[in-house]
């Protein structure tokens, strides 16, 4: 049970950090260019949610290294949760990427 709580806490921290960074960047964007804050905030949430969902577990970088590893006769990398991370790529997609996308859709509509 403690692993579940640690994973949810990690997702919450990632969501809060993403929301603060997105709001700051959109605030600067609106200050420089003018326009509506809420609509741009929603679009930014959807973009960041998609990026986090696709690249949250470094799968793309592992796929890029497959030809190089096979050329040297090395086995593919295993997915280890190094660095004290609890969430896997699927967890990051479900608990960070999808909520960011949903908040973005709600803000745009």
PDB file of C-alpha atoms in Angstrom:
ATOM      1  CA  UNK A   1       0.000   0.000   0.000  1.00  0.00           C
ATOM      2  CA  UNK A   2       2.849   2.375   0.680  1.00  0.00           C
ATOM      3  CA  UNK A   3       4.092   1.949  -2.904  1.00  0.00           C
ATOM      4  CA  UNK A   4       0.690   3.048  -4.188  1.00  0.00           C
ATOM      5  CA  UNK A   5       0.729   6.124  -1.970  1.00  0.00           C
ATOM      6  CA  UNK A   6       4.294   6.949  -3.016  1.00  0.00           C
ATOM      7  CA  UNK A   7       3.290   6.654  -6.673  1.00  0.00           C
ATOM      8  CA  UNK A   8       0.252   8.891  -6.205  1.00  0.00           C
ATOM      9  CA  UNK A   9       2.342  11.404  -4.280  1.00  0.00           C
ATOM     10  CA  UNK A  10       4.929  11.384  -7.085  1.00  0.00           C
ATOM     11  CA  UNK A  11       2.164  11.951  -9.660  1.00  0.00           C
ATOM     12  CA  UNK A  12       0.750  14.824  -7.604  1.00  0.00           C
ATOM     13  CA  UNK A  13       4.166  16.477  -7.349  1.00  0.00           C
ATOM     14  CA  UNK A  14       4.714  16.109 -11.099  1.00  0.00           C
ATOM     15  CA  UNK A  15       1.252  17.574 -11.783  1.00  0.00           C
ATOM     16  CA  UNK A  16       1.852  20.541  -9.500  1.00  0.00           C
ATOM     17  CA  UNK A  17       5.276  21.261 -10.968  1.00  0.00           C
ATOM     18  CA  UNK A  18       3.890  21.029 -14.505  1.00  0.00           C
ATOM     19  CA  UNK A  19       0.949  23.306 -13.670  1.00  0.00           C
ATOM     20  CA  UNK A  20       3.176  25.968 -12.103  1.00  0.00           C
ATOM     21  CA  UNK A  21       5.653  25.918 -14.992  1.00  0.00           C
ATOM     22  CA  UNK A  22       2.858  25.996 -17.592  1.00  0.00           C
ATOM     23  CA  UNK A  23       1.108  28.894 -15.850  1.00  0.00           C
ATOM     24  CA  UNK A  24       4.360  30.858 -15.611  1.00  0.00           C
ATOM     25  CA  UNK A  25       5.248  30.332 -19.269  1.00  0.00           C
ATOM     26  CA  UNK A  26       1.730  31.203 -20.436  1.00  0.00           C
ATOM     27  CA  UNK A  27       1.749  34.270 -18.176  1.00  0.00           C
ATOM     28  CA  UNK A  28       4.954  35.465 -19.810  1.00  0.00           C
ATOM     29  CA  UNK A  29       3.488  34.669 -23.238  1.00  0.00           C
ATOM     30  CA  UNK A  30       0.363  36.739 -22.501  1.00  0.00           C
ATOM     31  CA  UNK A  31       2.421  39.596 -21.039  1.00  0.00           C
ATOM     32  CA  UNK A  32       4.569  39.792 -24.154  1.00  0.00           C
ATOM     33  CA  UNK A  33       1.998  39.083 -26.854  1.00  0.00           C
ATOM     34  CA  UNK A  34      -1.333  39.929 -25.219  1.00  0.00           C
ATOM     35  CA  UNK A  35      -4.486  37.890 -25.695  1.00  0.00           C
ATOM     36  CA  UNK A  36      -6.538  35.534 -23.593  1.00  0.00           C
ATOM     37  CA  UNK A  37      -4.858  33.700 -20.746  1.00  0.00           C
ATOM     38  CA  UNK A  38      -7.348  30.865 -20.207  1.00  0.00           C
ATOM     39  CA  UNK A  39      -7.465  29.644 -23.798  1.00  0.00           C
ATOM     40  CA  UNK A  40      -3.665  29.662 -24.107  1.00  0.00           C
ATOM     41  CA  UNK A  41      -3.378  27.952 -20.744  1.00  0.00           C
ATOM     42  CA  UNK A  42      -5.682  25.169 -21.942  1.00  0.00           C
ATOM     43  CA  UNK A  43      -3.707  24.667 -25.145  1.00  0.00           C
ATOM     44  CA  UNK A  44      -0.441  24.588 -23.194  1.00  0.00           C
ATOM     45  CA  UNK A  45      -1.866  22.013 -20.752  1.00  0.00           C
ATOM     46  CA  UNK A  46      -2.868  19.776 -23.670  1.00  0.00           C
ATOM     47  CA  UNK A  47       0.524  20.098 -25.354  1.00  0.00           C
ATOM     48  CA  UNK A  48       2.502  19.400 -22.194  1.00  0.00           C
ATOM     49  CA  UNK A  49       0.169  16.533 -21.274  1.00  0.00           C
ATOM     50  CA  UNK A  50       0.761  14.944 -24.657  1.00  0.00           C
ATOM     51  CA  UNK A  51       4.510  15.383 -24.395  1.00  0.00           C
ATOM     52  CA  UNK A  52       4.650  13.994 -20.872  1.00  0.00           C
ATOM     53  CA  UNK A  53       2.451  11.082 -21.884  1.00  0.00           C
ATOM     54  CA  UNK A  54       4.676  10.213 -24.821  1.00  0.00           C
ATOM     55  CA  UNK A  55       8.101  10.798 -23.300  1.00  0.00           C
ATOM     56  CA  UNK A  56       7.595  10.261 -19.576  1.00  0.00           C
ATOM     57  CA  UNK A  57       9.503   6.988 -19.396  1.00  0.00           C
ATOM     58  CA  UNK A  58      12.269   7.655 -21.932  1.00  0.00           C
ATOM     59  CA  UNK A  59      10.892   5.028 -24.334  1.00  0.00           C
ATOM     60  CA  UNK A  60      11.681   7.210 -27.327  1.00  0.00           C
ATOM     61  CA  UNK A  61      15.340   7.494 -26.366  1.00  0.00           C
ATOM     62  CA  UNK A  62      15.550   3.742 -25.815  1.00  0.00           C
ATOM     63  CA  UNK A  63      14.027   3.079 -29.231  1.00  0.00           C
ATOM     64  CA  UNK A  64      16.595   5.393 -30.769  1.00  0.00           C
ATOM     65  CA  UNK A  65      19.427   3.417 -29.178  1.00  0.00           C
ATOM     66  CA  UNK A  66      18.294  -0.035 -30.398  1.00  0.00           C
ATOM     67  CA  UNK A  67      20.288  -0.014 -33.672  1.00  0.00           C
ATOM     68  CA  UNK A  68      23.456   1.119 -31.893  1.00  0.00           C
ATOM     69  CA  UNK A  69      23.112  -1.474 -29.153  1.00  0.00           C
ATOM     70  CA  UNK A  70      22.424  -4.274 -31.644  1.00  0.00           C
ATOM     71  CA  UNK A  71      25.409  -3.234 -33.780  1.00  0.00           C
ATOM     72  CA  UNK A  72      27.677  -3.832 -30.781  1.00  0.00           C
ATOM     73  CA  UNK A  73      25.912  -7.067 -29.829  1.00  0.00           C
ATOM     74  CA  UNK A  74      24.364  -5.632 -26.665  1.00  0.00           C
ATOM     75  CA  UNK A  75      20.967  -6.663 -25.357  1.00  0.00           C
ATOM     76  CA  UNK A  76      18.162  -4.081 -25.252  1.00  0.00           C
ATOM     77  CA  UNK A  77      17.954  -2.007 -22.086  1.00  0.00           C
ATOM     78  CA  UNK A  78      15.638  -3.255 -19.405  1.00  0.00           C
ATOM     79  CA  UNK A  79      13.130  -0.923 -17.859  1.00  0.00           C
ATOM     80  CA  UNK A  80      14.360  -0.337 -14.350  1.00  0.00           C
ATOM     81  CA  UNK A  81      12.825   2.307 -12.130  1.00  0.00           C
ATOM     82  CA  UNK A  82      16.093   3.920 -11.131  1.00  0.00           C
ATOM     83  CA  UNK A  83      16.492   7.068  -9.112  1.00  0.00           C
ATOM     84  CA  UNK A  84      13.792   6.277  -6.559  1.00  0.00           C
ATOM     85  CA  UNK A  85      10.983   6.636  -9.096  1.00  0.00           C
ATOM     86  CA  UNK A  86       7.842   4.687  -8.373  1.00  0.00           C
ATOM     87  CA  UNK A  87       5.778   5.485 -11.462  1.00  0.00           C
ATOM     88  CA  UNK A  88       6.474   3.641 -14.686  1.00  0.00           C
ATOM     89  CA  UNK A  89       5.782   5.084 -18.109  1.00  0.00           C
ATOM     90  CA  UNK A  90       2.185   3.870 -17.979  1.00  0.00           C
ATOM     91  CA  UNK A  91       1.703   5.462 -14.560  1.00  0.00           C
ATOM     92  CA  UNK A  92       3.114   8.757 -15.750  1.00  0.00           C
ATOM     93  CA  UNK A  93       0.828   8.646 -18.788  1.00  0.00           C
ATOM     94  CA  UNK A  94      -2.288   7.784 -16.749  1.00  0.00           C
ATOM     95  CA  UNK A  95      -1.728   9.924 -13.667  1.00  0.00           C
ATOM     96  CA  UNK A  96       0.125  12.916 -15.133  1.00  0.00           C
ATOM     97  CA  UNK A  97      -0.382  13.112 -18.906  1.00  0.00           C
ATOM     98  CA  UNK A  98      -4.104  12.332 -19.052  1.00  0.00           C
ATOM     99  CA  UNK A  99      -5.085  14.749 -16.235  1.00  0.00           C
ATOM    100  CA  UNK A 100      -3.109  17.549 -17.903  1.00  0.00           C
ATOM    101  CA  UNK A 101      -4.890  16.873 -21.199  1.00  0.00           C
ATOM    102  CA  UNK A 102      -8.309  16.751 -19.474  1.00  0.00           C
ATOM    103  CA  UNK A 103      -7.679  20.061 -17.673  1.00  0.00           C
ATOM    104  CA  UNK A 104      -6.560  21.590 -20.966  1.00  0.00           C
ATOM    105  CA  UNK A 105      -9.708  20.432 -22.755  1.00  0.00           C
ATOM    106  CA  UNK A 106     -11.878  21.791 -19.954  1.00  0.00           C
ATOM    107  CA  UNK A 107     -10.113  25.161 -20.090  1.00  0.00           C
ATOM    108  CA  UNK A 108     -10.421  25.459 -23.880  1.00  0.00           C
ATOM    109  CA  UNK A 109     -14.094  24.488 -24.052  1.00  0.00           C
TER     110      UNK A 109
END
